[in-house]
PDB file of C-alpha atoms in Angstrom:
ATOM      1  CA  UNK T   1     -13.164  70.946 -20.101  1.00  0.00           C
ATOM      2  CA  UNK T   2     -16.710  72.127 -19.925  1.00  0.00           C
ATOM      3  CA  UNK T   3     -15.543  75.337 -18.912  1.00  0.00           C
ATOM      4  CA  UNK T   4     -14.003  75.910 -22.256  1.00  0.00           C
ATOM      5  CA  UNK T   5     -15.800  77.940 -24.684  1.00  0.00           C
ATOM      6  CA  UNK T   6     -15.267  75.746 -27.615  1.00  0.00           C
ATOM      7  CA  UNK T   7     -16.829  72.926 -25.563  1.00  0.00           C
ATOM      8  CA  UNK T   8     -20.162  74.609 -23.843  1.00  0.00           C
ATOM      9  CA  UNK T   9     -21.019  76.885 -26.822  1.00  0.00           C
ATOM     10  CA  UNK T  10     -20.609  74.323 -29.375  1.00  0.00           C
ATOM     11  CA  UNK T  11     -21.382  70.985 -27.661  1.00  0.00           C
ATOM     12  CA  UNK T  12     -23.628  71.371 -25.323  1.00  0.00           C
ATOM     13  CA  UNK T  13     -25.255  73.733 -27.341  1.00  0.00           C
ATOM     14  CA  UNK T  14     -25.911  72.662 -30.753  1.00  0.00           C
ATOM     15  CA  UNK T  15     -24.867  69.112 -29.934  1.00  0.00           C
ATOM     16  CA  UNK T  16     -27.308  68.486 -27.554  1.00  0.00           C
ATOM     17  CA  UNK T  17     -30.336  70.267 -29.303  1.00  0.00           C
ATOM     18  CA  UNK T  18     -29.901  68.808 -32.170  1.00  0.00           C
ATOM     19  CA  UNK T  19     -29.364  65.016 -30.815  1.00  0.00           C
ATOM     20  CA  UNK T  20     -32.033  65.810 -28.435  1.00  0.00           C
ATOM     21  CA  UNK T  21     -34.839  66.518 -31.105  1.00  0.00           C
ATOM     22  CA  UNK T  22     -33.287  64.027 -33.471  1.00  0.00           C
ATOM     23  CA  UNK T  23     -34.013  61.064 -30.382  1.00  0.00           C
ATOM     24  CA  UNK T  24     -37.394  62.030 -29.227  1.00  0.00           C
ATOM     25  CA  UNK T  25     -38.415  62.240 -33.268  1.00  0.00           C
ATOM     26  CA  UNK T  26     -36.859  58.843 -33.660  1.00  0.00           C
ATOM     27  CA  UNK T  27     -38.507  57.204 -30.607  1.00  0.00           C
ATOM     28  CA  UNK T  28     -42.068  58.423 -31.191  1.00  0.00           C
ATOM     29  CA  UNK T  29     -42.076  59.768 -34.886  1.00  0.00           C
ATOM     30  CA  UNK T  30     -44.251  62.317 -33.526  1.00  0.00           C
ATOM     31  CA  UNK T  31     -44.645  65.860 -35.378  1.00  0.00           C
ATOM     32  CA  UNK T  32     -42.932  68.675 -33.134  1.00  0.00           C
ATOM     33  CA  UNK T  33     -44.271  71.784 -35.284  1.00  0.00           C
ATOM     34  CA  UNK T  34     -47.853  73.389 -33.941  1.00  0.00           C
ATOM     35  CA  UNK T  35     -46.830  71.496 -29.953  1.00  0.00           C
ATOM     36  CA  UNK T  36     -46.024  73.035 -26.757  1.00  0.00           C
ATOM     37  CA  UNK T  37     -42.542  71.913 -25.735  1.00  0.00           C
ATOM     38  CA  UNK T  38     -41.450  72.558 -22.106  1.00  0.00           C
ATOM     39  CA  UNK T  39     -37.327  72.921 -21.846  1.00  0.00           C
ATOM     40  CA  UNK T  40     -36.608  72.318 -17.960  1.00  0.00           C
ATOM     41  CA  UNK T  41     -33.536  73.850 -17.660  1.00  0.00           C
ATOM     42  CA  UNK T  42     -32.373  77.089 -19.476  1.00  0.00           C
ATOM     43  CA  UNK T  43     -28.308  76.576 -19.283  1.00  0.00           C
ATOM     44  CA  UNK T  44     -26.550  76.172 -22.643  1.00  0.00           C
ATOM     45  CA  UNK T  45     -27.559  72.253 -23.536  1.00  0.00           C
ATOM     46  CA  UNK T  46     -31.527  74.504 -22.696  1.00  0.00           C
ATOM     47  CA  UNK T  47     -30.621  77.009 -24.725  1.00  0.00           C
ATOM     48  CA  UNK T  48     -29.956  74.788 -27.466  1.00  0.00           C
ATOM     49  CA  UNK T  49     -32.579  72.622 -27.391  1.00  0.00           C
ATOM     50  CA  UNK T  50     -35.170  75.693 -27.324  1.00  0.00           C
ATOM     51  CA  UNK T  51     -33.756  76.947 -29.700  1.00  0.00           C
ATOM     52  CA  UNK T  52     -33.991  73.574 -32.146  1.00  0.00           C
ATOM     53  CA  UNK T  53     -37.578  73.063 -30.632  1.00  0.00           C
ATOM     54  CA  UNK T  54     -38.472  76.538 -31.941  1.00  0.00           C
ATOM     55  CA  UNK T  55     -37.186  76.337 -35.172  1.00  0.00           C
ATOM     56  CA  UNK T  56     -39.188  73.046 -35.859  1.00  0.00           C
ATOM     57  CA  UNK T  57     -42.716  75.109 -35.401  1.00  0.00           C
ATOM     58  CA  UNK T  58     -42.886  74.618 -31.182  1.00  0.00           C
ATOM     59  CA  UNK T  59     -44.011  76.526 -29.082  1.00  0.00           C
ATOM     60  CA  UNK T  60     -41.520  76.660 -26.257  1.00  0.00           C
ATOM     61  CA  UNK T  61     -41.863  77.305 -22.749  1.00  0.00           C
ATOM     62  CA  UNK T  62     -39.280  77.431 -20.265  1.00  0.00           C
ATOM     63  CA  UNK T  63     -39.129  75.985 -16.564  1.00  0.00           C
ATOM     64  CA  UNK T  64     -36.014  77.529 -14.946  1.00  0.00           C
ATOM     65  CA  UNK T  65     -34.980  78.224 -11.255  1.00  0.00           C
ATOM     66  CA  UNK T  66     -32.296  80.943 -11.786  1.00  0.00           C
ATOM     67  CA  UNK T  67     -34.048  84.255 -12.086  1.00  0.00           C
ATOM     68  CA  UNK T  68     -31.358  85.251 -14.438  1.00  0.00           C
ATOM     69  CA  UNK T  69     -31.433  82.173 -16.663  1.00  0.00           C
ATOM     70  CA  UNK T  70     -35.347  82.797 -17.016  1.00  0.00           C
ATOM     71  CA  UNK T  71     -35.028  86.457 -17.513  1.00  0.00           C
ATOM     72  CA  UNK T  72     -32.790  85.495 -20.228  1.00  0.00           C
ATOM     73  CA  UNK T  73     -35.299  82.874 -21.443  1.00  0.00           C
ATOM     74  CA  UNK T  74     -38.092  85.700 -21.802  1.00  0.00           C
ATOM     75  CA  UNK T  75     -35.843  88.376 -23.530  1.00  0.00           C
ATOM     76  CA  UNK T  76     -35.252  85.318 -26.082  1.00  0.00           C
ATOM     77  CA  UNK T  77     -39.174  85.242 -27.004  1.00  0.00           C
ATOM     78  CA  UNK T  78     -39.798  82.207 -24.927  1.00  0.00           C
ATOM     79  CA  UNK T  79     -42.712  81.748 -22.538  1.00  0.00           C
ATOM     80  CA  UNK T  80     -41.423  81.360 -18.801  1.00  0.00           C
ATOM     81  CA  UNK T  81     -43.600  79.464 -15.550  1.00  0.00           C
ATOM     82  CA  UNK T  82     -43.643  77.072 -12.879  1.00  0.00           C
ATOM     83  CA  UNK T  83     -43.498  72.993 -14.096  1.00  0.00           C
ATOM     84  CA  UNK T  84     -46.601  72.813 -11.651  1.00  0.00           C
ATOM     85  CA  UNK T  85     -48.509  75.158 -14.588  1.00  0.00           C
ATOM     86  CA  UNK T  86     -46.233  74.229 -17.624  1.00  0.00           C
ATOM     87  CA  UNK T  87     -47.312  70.389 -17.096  1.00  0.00           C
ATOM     88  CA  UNK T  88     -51.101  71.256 -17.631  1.00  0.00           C
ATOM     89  CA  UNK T  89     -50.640  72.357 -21.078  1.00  0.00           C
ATOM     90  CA  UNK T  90     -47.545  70.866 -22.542  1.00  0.00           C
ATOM     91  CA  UNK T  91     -47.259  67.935 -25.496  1.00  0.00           C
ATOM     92  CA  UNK T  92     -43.633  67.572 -24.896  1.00  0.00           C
ATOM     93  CA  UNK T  93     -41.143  67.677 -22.065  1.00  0.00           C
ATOM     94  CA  UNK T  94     -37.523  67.541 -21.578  1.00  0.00           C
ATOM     95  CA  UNK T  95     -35.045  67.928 -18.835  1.00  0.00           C
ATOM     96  CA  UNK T  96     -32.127  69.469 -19.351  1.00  0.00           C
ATOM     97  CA  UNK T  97     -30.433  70.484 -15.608  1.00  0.00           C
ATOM     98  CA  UNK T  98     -28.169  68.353 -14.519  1.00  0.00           C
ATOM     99  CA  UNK T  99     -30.248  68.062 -10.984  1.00  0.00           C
ATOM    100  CA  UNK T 100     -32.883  65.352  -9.374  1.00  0.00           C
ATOM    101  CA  UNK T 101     -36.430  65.063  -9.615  1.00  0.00           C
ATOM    102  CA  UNK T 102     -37.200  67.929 -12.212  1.00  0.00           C
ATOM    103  CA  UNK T 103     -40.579  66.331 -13.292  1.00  0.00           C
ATOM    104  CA  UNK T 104     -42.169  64.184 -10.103  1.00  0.00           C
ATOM    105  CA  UNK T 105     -45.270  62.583  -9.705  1.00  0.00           C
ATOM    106  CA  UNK T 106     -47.209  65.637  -9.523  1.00  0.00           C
ATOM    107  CA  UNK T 107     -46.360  66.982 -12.554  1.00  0.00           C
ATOM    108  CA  UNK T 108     -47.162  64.053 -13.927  1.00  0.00           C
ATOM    109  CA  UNK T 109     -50.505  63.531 -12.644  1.00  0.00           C
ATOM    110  CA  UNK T 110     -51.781  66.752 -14.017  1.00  0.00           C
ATOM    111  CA  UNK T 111     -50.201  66.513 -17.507  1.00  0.00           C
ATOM    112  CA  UNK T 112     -52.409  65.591 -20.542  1.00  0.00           C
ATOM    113  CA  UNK T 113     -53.205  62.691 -21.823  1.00  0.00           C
ATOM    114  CA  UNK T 114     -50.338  61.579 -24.512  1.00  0.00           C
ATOM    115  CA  UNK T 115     -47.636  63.905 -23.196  1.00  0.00           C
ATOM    116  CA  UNK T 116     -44.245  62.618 -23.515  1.00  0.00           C
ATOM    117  CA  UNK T 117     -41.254  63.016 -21.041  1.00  0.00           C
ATOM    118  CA  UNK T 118     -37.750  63.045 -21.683  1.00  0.00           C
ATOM    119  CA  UNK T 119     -34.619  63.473 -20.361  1.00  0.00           C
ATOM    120  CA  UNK T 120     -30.969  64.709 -22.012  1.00  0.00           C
ATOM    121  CA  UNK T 121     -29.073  66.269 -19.163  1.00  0.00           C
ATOM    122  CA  UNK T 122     -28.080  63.829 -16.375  1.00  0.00           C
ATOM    123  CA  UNK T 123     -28.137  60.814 -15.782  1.00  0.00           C
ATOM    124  CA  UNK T 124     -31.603  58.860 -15.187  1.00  0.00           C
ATOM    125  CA  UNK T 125     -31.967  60.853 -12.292  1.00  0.00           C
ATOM    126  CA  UNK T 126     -33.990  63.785 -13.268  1.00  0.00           C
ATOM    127  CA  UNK T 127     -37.382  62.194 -14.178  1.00  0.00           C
ATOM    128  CA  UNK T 128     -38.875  60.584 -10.814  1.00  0.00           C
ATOM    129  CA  UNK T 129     -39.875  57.637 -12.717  1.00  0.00           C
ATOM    130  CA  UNK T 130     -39.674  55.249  -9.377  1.00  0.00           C
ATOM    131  CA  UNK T 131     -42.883  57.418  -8.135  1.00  0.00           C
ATOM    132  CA  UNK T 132     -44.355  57.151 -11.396  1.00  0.00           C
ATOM    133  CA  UNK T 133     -44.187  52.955 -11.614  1.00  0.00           C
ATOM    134  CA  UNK T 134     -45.306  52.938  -8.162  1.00  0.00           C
ATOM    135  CA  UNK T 135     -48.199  54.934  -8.931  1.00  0.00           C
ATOM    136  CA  UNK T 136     -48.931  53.795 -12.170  1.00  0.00           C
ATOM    137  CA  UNK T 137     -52.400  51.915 -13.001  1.00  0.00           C
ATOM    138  CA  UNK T 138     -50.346  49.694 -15.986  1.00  0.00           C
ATOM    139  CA  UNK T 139     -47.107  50.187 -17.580  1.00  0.00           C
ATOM    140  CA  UNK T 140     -46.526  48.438 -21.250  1.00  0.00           C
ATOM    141  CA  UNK T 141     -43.822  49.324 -23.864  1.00  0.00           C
ATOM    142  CA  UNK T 142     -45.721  50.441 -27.207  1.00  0.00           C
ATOM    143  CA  UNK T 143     -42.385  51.384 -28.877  1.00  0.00           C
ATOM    144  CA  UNK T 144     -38.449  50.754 -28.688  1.00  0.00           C
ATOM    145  CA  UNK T 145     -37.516  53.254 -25.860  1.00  0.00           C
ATOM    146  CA  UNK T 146     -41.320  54.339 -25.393  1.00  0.00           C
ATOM    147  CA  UNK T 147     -43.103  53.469 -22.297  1.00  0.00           C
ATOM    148  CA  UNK T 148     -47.004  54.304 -21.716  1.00  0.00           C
ATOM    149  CA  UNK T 149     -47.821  54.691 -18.203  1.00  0.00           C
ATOM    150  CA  UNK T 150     -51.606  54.805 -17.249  1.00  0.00           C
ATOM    151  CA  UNK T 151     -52.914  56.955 -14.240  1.00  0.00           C
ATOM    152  CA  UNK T 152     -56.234  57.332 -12.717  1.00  0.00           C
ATOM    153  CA  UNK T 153     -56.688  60.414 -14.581  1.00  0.00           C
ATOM    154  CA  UNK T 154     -54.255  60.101 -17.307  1.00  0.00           C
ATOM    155  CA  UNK T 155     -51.410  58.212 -19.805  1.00  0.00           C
ATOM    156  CA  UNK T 156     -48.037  59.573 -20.348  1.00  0.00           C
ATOM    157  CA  UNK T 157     -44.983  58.267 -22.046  1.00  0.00           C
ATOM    158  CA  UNK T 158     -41.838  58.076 -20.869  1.00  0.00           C
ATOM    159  CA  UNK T 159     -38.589  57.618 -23.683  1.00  0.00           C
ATOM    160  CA  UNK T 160     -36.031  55.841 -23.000  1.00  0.00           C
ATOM    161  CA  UNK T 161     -36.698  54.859 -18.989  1.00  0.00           C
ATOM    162  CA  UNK T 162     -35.519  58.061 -18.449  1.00  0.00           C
ATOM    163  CA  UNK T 163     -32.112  58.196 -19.492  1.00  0.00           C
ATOM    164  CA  UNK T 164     -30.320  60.301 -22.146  1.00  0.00           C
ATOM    165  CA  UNK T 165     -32.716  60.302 -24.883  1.00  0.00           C
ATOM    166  CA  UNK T 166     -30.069  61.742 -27.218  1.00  0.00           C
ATOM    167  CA  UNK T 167     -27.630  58.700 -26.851  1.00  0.00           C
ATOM    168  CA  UNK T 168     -30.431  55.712 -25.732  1.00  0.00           C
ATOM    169  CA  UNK T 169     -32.825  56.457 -28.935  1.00  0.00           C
ATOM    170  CA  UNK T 170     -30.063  57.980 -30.663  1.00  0.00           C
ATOM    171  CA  UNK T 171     -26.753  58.260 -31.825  1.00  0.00           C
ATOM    172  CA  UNK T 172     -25.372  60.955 -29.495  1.00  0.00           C
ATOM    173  CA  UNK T 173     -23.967  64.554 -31.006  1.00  0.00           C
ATOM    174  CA  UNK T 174     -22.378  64.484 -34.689  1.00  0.00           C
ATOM    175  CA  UNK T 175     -18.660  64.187 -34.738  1.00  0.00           C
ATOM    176  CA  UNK T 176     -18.803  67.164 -36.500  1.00  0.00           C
ATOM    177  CA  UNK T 177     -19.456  69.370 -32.822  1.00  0.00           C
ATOM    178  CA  UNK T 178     -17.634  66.590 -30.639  1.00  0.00           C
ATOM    179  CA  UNK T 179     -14.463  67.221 -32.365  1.00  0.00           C
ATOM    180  CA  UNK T 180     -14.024  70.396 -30.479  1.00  0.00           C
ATOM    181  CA  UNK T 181     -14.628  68.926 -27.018  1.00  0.00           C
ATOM    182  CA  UNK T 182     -12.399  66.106 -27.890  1.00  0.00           C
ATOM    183  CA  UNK T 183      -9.336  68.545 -28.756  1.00  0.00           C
ATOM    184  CA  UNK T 184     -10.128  70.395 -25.618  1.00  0.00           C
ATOM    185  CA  UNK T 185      -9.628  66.979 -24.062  1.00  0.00           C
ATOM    186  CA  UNK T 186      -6.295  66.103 -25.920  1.00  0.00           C
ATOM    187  CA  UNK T 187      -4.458  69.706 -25.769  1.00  0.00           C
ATOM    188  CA  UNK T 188      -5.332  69.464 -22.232  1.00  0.00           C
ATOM    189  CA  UNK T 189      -2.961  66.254 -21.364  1.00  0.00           C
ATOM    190  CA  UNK T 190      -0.414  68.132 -23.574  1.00  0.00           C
ATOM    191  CA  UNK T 191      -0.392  71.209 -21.367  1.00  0.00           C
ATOM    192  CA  UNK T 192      -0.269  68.819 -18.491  1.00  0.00           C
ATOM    193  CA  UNK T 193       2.684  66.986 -19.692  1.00  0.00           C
ATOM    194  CA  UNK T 194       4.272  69.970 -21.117  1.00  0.00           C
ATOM    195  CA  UNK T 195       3.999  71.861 -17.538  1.00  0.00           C
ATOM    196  CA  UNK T 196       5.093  68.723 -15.551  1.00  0.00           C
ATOM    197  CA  UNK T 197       6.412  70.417 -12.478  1.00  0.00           C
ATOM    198  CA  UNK T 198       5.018  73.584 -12.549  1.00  0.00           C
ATOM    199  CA  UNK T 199       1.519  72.606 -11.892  1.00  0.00           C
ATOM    200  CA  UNK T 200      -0.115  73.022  -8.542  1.00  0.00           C
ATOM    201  CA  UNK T 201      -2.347  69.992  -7.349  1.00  0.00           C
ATOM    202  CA  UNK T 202      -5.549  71.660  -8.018  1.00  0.00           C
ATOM    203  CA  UNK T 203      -8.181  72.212 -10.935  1.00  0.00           C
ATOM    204  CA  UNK T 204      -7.287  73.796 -14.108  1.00  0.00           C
ATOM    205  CA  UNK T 205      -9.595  75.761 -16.242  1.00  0.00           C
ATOM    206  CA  UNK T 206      -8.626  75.430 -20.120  1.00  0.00           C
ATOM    207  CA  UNK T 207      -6.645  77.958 -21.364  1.00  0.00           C
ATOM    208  CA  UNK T 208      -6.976  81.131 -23.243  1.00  0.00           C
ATOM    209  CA  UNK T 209      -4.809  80.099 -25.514  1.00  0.00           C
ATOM    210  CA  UNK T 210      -5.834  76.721 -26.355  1.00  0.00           C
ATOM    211  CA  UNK T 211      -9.653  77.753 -26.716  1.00  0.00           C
ATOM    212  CA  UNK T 212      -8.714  80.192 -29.457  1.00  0.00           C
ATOM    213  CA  UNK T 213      -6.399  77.867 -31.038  1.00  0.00           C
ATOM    214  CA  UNK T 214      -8.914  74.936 -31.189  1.00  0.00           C
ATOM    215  CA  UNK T 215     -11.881  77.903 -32.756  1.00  0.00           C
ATOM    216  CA  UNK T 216      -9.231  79.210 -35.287  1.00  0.00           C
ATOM    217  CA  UNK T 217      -8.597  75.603 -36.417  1.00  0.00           C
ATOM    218  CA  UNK T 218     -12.050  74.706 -36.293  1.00  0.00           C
ATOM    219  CA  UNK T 219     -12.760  77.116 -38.531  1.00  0.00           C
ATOM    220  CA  UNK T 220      -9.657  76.545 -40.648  1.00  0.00           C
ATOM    221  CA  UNK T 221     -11.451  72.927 -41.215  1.00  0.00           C
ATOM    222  CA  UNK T 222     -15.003  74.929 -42.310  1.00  0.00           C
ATOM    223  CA  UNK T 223     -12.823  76.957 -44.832  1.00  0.00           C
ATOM    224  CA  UNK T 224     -13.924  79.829 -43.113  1.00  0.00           C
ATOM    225  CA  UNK T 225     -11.392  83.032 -42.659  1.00  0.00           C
ATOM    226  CA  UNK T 226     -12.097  85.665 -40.212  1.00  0.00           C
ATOM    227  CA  UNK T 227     -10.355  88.860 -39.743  1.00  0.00           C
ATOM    228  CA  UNK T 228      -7.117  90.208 -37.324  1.00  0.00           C
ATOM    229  CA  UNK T 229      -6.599  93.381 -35.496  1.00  0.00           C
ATOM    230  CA  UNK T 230      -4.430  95.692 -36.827  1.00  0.00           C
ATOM    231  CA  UNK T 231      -1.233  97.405 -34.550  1.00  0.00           C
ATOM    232  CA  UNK T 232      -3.385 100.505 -34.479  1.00  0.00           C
ATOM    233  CA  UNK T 233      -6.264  98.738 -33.484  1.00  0.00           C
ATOM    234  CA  UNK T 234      -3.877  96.191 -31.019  1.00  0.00           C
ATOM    235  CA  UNK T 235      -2.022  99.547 -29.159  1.00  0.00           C
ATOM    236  CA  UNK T 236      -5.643 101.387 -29.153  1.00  0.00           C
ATOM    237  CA  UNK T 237      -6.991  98.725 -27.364  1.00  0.00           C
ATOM    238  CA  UNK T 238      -4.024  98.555 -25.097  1.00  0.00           C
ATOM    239  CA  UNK T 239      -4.267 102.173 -24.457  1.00  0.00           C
ATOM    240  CA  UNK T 240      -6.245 104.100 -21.788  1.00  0.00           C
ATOM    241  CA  UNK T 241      -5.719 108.025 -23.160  1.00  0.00           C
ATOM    242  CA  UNK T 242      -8.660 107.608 -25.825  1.00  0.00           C
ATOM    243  CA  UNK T 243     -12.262 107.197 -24.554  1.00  0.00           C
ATOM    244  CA  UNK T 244     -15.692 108.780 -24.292  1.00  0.00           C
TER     245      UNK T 244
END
C-alpha cells in the first residue's frame, strides 16, 4: 500500500509533517520559528516534515545518505551535511528513515545544550537512546514525554523515549489524509477477492486504476473538479507521427 501514490504523497507526506510538528510543539511548547531544525532522512515523510519545519520560520538542514535524495534536498533551498556537523549547531532534531541508530552517542555528545531529539519514522529504533542512558550523568523527566539527559559537557532532551513522537505526544495524522491510505487498504482486499484465482502467490503493487479512482474521489469529497482529455488530445497522445 505504501507504494500507492495516494498513500506516500499524501500520508506520509503531509500526514507526517504536520503530526510531526504538531507533537514536538505539544511536548515542549517550544517556538520552532528563528531555530535550526535537522530532518534526518529526506524520503517523502522528510520531505514533508521540512517542508512544515520551513514554513513555521526554521531553518532546515538536511542529513541524508542517498546522493540523490540530498541533491534533491539542496535544489529545494535546504542546507545539506553530515549529522557529525549538523549536531553542533542544531536546536531541533528529528529522524525520519526508517533505519537504526541515525543519531548515536556521538552526535549527542557534541550537540548544544537544550537540543531536543525526536523520532517519527520507525519504530524506537532510530535514536540510540540505550548509549545515551548508559552514558548519561542523570536522567529526570521535566515534562510528559520529555526527558533531560545530562552529559559531561552537555543536556539534551529526548521526546517521547524515542518513539513516534507524532502518535506518543500526539494524536497521529488527521483523518482527513488517512482516509486515502485506508481506501488503498480496503479496495485492495476487494481486488483480492474479486481476482480469487487469478492471482499469483507473490506481492502486488496497487493498481493504476484504483490510485486514480481513490484521487478522483478524494477530490470529489474536497468539491474540487479537475479537467479530462479530449479524443484529440487522447489519440495525439496515443500517436507517434507528431513530434519535435
Amino acid at each position: 500500500v505504501n507504494d500507492a501514490e495516494t498513500k506516500h504523497l499524501f500520508d506520509n507526506r503531509y500526514g507526517t509533517g504536520q503530526s510531526t510538528i504538531d507533537g514536538i510543539i505539544r511536548a515542549t511548547n517550544r517556538m520552532i520559528a528563528g531555530n535550526i531544525f535537522v530532518v534526518a532522512g529526506y524520503g517523502w515523510c522528510g520531505k514533508g516534515l521540512a517542508m512544515r519545519a520551513s514554513g513555521m520560520g526554521a531553518n532546515v538542514i538536511i542529513c541524508e545518505v542517498d546522493p540523490i535524495r540530498a541533491l534533491e534536498a539542496v535544489m529545494d533551498g535546504y542546507r545539506v551535511m553530515p549529522m557529525s556537523e549538523a549536531a553542533k549547531i542544531g536546536d531541533f532534531f528529528c529522524t525520519v528513515t526508517g533505519d537504526i541508530n541515525v543519531i548515536r552517542l556521538e552526535h549527542f555528545e557534541v550537540m548544544k545544550e537544550g537540543a531536543i531529539v525526536a523520532n517519527s519514522g520507525h519504530f524506537d529504533v532510530e535514536i540510540d537512546v540505550k548509549s545515551l542512558e548508559e552514558a548519561a550523568i542523570q536522567k529526570r523527566s521535566i515534562r510528559d514525554y520529555v526527558c533531560e539527559y545530562t552529559l559531561k559537557n552537555t543536556k539534551v532532551y529526548v521526546l517521547a523515549q524515542g518513539r513516534l513522537v507524532n502518535l506518543s505526544a500526539a494524536e497521529g495524522h488527521p483523518s482527513a489524509v488517512m482516509d486515502m491510505s485506508f481506501a488503498n487498504q480496503a479496495l485492495s482486499a476487494k481486488f483480492i477477492v474479486d481476482n480469487n484465482g487469478i492471482l499469483n502467490k507473490k506481492v502486488y503493487k496497487i493498481p493504476a486504476d484504483i490510485d486514480t479512482r481513490i484521487a478522483a474521489l478524494k477530490l470529489k469529497a474536497m468539491g474540487v473538479k479537475y479537467d479530462s482529455l479530449t479524443q484529440e488530445q487522447i489519440e495525439y497522445l496515443k500517436s507517434w507521427s507528431f513530434g519535435t
